[in-house]
mmCIF file of C-alpha atoms in Angstrom:
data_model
loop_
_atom_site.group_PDB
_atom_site.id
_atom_site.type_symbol
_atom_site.label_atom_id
_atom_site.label_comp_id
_atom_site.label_asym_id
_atom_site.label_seq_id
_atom_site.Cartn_x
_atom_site.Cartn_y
_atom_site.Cartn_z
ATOM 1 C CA UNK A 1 2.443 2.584 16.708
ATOM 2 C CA UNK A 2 1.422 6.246 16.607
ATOM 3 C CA UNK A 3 2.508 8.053 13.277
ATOM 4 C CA UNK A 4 1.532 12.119 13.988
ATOM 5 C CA UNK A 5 -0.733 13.342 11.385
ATOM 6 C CA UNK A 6 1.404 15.524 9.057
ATOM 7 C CA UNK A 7 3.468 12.032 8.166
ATOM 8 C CA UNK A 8 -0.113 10.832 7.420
ATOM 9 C CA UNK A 9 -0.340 13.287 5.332
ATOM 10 C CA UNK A 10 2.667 12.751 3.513
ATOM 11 C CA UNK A 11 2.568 9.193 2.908
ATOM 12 C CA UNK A 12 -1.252 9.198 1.882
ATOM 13 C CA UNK A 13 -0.293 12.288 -0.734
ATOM 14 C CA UNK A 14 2.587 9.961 -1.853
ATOM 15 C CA UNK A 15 0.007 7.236 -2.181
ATOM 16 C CA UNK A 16 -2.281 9.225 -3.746
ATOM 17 C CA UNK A 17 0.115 10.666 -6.719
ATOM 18 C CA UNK A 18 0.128 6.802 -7.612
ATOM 19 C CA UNK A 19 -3.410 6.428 -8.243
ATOM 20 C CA UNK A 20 -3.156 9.564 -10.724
ATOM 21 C CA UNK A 21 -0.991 7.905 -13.172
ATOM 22 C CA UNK A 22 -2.646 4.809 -12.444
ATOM 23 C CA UNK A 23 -5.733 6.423 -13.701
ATOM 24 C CA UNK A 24 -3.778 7.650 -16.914
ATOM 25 C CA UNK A 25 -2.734 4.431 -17.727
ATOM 26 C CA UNK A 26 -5.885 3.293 -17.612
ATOM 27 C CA UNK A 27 -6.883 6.286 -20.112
ATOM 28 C CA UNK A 28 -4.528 5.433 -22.103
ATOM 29 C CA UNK A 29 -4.904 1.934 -22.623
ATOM 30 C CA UNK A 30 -8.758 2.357 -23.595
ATOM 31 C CA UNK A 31 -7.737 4.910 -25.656
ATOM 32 C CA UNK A 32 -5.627 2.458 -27.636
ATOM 33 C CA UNK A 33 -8.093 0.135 -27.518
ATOM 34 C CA UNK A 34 -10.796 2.148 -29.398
ATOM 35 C CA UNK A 35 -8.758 3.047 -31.310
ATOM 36 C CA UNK A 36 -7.497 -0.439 -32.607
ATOM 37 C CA UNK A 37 -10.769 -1.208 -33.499
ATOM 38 C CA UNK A 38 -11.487 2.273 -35.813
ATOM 39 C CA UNK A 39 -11.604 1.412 -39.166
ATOM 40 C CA UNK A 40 -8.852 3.821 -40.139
ATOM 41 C CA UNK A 41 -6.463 1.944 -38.279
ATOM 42 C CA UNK A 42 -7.602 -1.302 -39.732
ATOM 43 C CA UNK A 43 -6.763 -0.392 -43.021
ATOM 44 C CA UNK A 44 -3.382 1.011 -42.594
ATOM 45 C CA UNK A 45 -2.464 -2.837 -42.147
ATOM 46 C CA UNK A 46 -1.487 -4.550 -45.644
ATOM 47 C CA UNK A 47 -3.440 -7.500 -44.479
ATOM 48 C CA UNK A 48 -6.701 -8.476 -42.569
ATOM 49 C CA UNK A 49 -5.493 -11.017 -40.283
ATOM 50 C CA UNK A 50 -2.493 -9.100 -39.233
ATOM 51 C CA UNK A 51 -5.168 -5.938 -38.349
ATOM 52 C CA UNK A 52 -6.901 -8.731 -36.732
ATOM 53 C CA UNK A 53 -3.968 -10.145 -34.621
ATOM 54 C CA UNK A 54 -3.083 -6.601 -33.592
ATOM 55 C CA UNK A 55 -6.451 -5.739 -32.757
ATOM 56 C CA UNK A 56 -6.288 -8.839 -29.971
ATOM 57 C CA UNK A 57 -3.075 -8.060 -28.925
ATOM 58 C CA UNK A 58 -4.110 -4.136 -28.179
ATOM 59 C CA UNK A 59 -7.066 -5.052 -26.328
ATOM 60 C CA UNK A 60 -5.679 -7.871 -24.302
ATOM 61 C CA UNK A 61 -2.929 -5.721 -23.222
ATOM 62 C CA UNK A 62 -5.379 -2.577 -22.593
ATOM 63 C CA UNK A 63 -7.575 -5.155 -20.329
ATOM 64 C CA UNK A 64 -4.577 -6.399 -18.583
ATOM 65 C CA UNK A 65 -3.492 -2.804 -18.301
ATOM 66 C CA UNK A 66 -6.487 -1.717 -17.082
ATOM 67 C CA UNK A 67 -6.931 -4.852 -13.828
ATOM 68 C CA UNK A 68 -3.611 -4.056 -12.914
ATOM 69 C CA UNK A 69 -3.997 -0.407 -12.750
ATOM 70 C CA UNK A 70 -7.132 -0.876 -10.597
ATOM 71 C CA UNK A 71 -5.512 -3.432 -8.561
ATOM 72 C CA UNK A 72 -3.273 -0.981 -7.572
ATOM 73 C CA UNK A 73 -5.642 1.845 -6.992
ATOM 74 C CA UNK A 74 -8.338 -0.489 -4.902
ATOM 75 C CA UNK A 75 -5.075 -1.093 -2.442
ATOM 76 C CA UNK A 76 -3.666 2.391 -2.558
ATOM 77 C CA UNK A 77 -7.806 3.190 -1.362
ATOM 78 C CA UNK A 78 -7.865 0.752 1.687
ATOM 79 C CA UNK A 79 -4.391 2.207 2.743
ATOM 80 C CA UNK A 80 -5.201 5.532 2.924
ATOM 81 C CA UNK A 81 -7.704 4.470 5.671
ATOM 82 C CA UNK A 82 -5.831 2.197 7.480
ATOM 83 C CA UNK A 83 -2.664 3.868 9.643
ATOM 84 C CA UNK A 84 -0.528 0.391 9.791
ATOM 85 C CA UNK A 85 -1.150 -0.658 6.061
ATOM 86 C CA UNK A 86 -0.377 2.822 4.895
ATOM 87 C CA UNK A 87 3.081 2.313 6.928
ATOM 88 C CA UNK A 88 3.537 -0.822 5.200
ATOM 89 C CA UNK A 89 2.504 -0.019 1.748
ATOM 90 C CA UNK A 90 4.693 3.500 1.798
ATOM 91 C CA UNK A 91 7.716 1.687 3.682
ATOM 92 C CA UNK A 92 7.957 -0.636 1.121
ATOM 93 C CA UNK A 93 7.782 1.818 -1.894
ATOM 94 C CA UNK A 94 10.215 3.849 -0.699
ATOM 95 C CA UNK A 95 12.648 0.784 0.930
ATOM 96 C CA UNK A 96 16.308 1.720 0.625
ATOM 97 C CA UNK A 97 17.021 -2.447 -0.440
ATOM 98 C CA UNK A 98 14.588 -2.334 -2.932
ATOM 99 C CA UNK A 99 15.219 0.727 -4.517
ATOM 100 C CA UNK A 100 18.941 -0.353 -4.800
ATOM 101 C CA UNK A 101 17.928 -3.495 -6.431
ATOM 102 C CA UNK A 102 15.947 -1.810 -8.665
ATOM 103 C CA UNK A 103 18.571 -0.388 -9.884
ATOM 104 C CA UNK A 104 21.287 -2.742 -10.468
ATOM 105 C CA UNK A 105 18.173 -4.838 -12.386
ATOM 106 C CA UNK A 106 17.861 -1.425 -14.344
ATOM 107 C CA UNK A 107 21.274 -1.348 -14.903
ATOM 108 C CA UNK A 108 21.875 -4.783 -15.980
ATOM 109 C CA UNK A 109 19.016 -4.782 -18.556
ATOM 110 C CA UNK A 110 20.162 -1.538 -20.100
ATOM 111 C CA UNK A 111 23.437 -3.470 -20.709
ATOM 112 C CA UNK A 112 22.063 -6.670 -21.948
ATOM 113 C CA UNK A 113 19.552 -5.694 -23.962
ATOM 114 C CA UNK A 114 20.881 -4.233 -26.697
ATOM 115 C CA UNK A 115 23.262 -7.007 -27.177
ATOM 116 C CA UNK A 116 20.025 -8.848 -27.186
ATOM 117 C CA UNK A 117 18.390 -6.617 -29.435
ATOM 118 C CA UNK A 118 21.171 -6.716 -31.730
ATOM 119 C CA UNK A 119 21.471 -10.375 -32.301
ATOM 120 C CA UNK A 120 17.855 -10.743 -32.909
ATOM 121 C CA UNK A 121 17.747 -8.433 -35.243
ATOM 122 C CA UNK A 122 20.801 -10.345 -37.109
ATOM 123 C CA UNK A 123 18.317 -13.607 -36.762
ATOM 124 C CA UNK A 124 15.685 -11.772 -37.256
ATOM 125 C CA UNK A 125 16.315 -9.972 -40.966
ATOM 126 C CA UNK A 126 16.811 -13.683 -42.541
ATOM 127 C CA UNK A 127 13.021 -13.780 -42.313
ATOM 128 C CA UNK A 128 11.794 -9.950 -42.045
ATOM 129 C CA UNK A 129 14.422 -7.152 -43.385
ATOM 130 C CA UNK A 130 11.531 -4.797 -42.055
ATOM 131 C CA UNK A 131 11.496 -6.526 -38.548
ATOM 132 C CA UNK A 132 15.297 -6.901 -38.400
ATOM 133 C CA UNK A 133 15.467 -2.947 -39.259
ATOM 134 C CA UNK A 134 12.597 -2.266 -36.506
ATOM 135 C CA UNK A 135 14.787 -4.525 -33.885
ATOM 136 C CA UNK A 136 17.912 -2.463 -34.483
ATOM 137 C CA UNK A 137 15.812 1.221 -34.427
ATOM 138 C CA UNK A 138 14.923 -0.531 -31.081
ATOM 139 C CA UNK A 139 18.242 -0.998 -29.861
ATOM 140 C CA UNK A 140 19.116 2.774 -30.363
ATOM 141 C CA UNK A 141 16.265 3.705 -28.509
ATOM 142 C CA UNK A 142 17.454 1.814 -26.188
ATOM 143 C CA UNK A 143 20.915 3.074 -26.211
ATOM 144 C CA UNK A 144 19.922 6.713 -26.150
ATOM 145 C CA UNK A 145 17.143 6.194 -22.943
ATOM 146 C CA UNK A 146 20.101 5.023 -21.503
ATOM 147 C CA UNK A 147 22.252 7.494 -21.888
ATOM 148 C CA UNK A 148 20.202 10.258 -21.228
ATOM 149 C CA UNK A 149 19.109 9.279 -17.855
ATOM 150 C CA UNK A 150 22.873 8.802 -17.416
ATOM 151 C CA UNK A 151 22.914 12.428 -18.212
ATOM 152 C CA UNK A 152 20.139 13.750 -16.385
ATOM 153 C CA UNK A 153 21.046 11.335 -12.856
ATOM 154 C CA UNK A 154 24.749 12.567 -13.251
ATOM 155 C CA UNK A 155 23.591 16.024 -12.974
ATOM 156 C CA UNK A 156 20.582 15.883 -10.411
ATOM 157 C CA UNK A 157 21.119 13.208 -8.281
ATOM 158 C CA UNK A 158 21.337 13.707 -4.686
ATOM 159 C CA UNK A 159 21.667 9.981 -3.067
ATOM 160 C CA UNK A 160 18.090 9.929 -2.333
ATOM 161 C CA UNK A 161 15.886 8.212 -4.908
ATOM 162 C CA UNK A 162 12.225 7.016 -3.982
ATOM 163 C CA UNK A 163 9.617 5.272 -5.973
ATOM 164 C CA UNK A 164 6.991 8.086 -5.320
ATOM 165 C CA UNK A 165 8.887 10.646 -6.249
ATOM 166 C CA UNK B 1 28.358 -6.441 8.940
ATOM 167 C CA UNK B 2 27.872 -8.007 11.847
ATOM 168 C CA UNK B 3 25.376 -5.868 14.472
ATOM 169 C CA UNK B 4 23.230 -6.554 17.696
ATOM 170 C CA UNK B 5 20.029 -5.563 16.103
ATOM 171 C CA UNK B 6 17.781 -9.161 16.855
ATOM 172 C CA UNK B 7 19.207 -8.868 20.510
ATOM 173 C CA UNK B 8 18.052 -5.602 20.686
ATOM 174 C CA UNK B 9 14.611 -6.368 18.898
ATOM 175 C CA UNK B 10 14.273 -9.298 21.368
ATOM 176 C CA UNK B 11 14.781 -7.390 24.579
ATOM 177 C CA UNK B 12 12.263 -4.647 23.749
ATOM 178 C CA UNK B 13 9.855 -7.584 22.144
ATOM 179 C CA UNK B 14 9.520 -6.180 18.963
ATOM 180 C CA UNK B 15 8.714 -8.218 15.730
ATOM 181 C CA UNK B 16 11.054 -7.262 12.183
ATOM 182 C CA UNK B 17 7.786 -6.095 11.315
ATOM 183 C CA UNK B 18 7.395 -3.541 14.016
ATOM 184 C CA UNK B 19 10.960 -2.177 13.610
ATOM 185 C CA UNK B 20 10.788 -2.377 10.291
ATOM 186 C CA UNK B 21 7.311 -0.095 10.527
ATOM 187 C CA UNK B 22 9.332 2.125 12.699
ATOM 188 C CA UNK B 23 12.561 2.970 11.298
ATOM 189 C CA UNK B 24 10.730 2.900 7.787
ATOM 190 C CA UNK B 25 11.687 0.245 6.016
ATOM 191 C CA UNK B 26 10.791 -3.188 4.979
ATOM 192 C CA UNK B 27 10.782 -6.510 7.113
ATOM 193 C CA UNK B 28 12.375 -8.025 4.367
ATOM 194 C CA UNK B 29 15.103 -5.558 4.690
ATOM 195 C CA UNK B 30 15.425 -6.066 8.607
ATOM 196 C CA UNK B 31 16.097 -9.803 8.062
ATOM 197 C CA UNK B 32 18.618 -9.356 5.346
ATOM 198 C CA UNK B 33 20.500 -6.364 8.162
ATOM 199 C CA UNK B 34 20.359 -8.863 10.898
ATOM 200 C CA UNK B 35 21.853 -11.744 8.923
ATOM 201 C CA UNK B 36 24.497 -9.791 7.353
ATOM 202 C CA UNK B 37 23.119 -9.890 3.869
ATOM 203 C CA UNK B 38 22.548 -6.396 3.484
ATOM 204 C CA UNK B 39 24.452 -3.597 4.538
ATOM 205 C CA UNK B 40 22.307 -0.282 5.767
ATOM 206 C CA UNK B 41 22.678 2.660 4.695
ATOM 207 C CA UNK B 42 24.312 5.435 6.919
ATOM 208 C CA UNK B 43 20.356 7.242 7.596
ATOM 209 C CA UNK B 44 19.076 3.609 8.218
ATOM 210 C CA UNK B 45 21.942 2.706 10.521
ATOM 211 C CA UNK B 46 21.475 5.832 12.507
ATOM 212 C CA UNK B 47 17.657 5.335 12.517
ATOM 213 C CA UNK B 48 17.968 1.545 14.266
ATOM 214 C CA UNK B 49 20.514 2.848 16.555
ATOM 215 C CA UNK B 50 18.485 5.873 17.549
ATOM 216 C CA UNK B 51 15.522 4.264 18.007
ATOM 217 C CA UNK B 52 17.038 1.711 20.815
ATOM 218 C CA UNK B 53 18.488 4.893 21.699
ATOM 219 C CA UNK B 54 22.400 3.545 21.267
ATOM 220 C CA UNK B 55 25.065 4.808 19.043
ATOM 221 C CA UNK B 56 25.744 3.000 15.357
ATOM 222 C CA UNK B 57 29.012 2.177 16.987
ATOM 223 C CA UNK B 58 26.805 -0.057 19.363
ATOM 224 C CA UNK B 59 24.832 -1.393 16.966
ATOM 225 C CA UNK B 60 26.744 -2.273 14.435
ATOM 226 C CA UNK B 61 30.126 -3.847 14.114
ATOM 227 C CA UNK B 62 32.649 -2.168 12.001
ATOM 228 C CA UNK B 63 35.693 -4.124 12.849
ATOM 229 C CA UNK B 64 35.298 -6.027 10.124
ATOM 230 C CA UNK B 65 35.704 -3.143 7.754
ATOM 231 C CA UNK B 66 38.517 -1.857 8.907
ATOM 232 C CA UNK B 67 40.581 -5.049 8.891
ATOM 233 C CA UNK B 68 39.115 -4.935 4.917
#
């Protein structure tokens, strides 16, 4: 199958503008994971063992984070060189079924979850006022994302929506 | 919708893979067109048909929309 050489191009630019913010990600997850492990940050915890736990946690998310990202970036590499896998791998980015399901998943999870959220927190501040308060702070945040990219779609969207753009 | 688009795959040999490669989608997607699963999208429908160098008329069936 013979793709001319300006859609090469394209798709490998497309490609490439994933690696990018790969590579930011990656930034920023060792950025948070020196910086767990500062001193300064350990003492803003009340406790030891909850600096402790949240030191794990950070760096077992950054290192996940980070093999992920360069997952990604080692198979955005071999399809730049390879016409057929580049087809593939940009096809399926930018699939018209996928992108729709990706959306009604959005959709249904910015419904659901602050219901969720919400009835957490209710559980939640029996054991943690603090946490309870945090869970509903979430569910606003939640709430406004939502409606602002309600907002901002209703006003530039123009029926085409892909993942690399 | 019902549509002629394995017939037509068949008859120029092509795999859902290959049109799927062509037209710019996924073969996942192909297989969920020719089944009736999914319904394309107006630039995807005209894509298929193009490319076996019919109309979407031919392609696909739309009497089953209009009896809707």
């Amino acid at each position: 199958m013979d793709i001319n050489a300006e859609k090469f191009e394209k798709m490998k630019k497309g490609i490439q503008k994933k690696n990018s913010s790969a590579l930011g990600i990656i930034a920023l997850a060792n950025t948070a994971m020196i910086l767990s492990k500062r001193d300064f940050m350990i003492k803003l915890y009340p406790h030891p063992e909850q600096a402790d736990f949240m030191q794990g946690l950070v760096t077992g998310m950054a290192i996940v984070i980070i093999f992920v990202c360069l997952f990604y970036i080692l198979r955005n590499a071999l399809a730049c060189t390879d016409e057929k896998l580049l087809t593939r791998l940009y096809n399926k980015l930018n699939d018209e079924r996928e992108l729709e399901i990706q959306g009604m998943a959005g959709k249904k999870t910015a419904k659901l979850s602050p219901v969720i959220l919400l009835l957490l927190s209710l559980v939640v501040s029996l054991f943690s006022f603090e946490a309870g308060l945090g869970l509903i702070g979430a569910t606003f945040v939640v709430c406004i994302i939502d409606k602002a990219f309600h907002i901002y779609y209703g006003k530039n969207y123009t029926g085409k929506d892909t993942e690399l753009s | 919708m019902n549509n002629r688009i394995r017939e037509l795959r068949k008859a120029n040999r092509l795999s859902q893979g290959d049109l799927a490669d062509i037209v710019g989608t996924t073969r996942q997607t192909i297989t969920s067109i020719e089944v009736g699963k999914y319904t394309a999208s107006l630039v995807l429908a005209y894509k298929i048909a193009h490319y076996f160098g019919l109309t979407i008329e031919e392609v696909f069936d739309f009497e089953s929309i209009t009896e809707e």
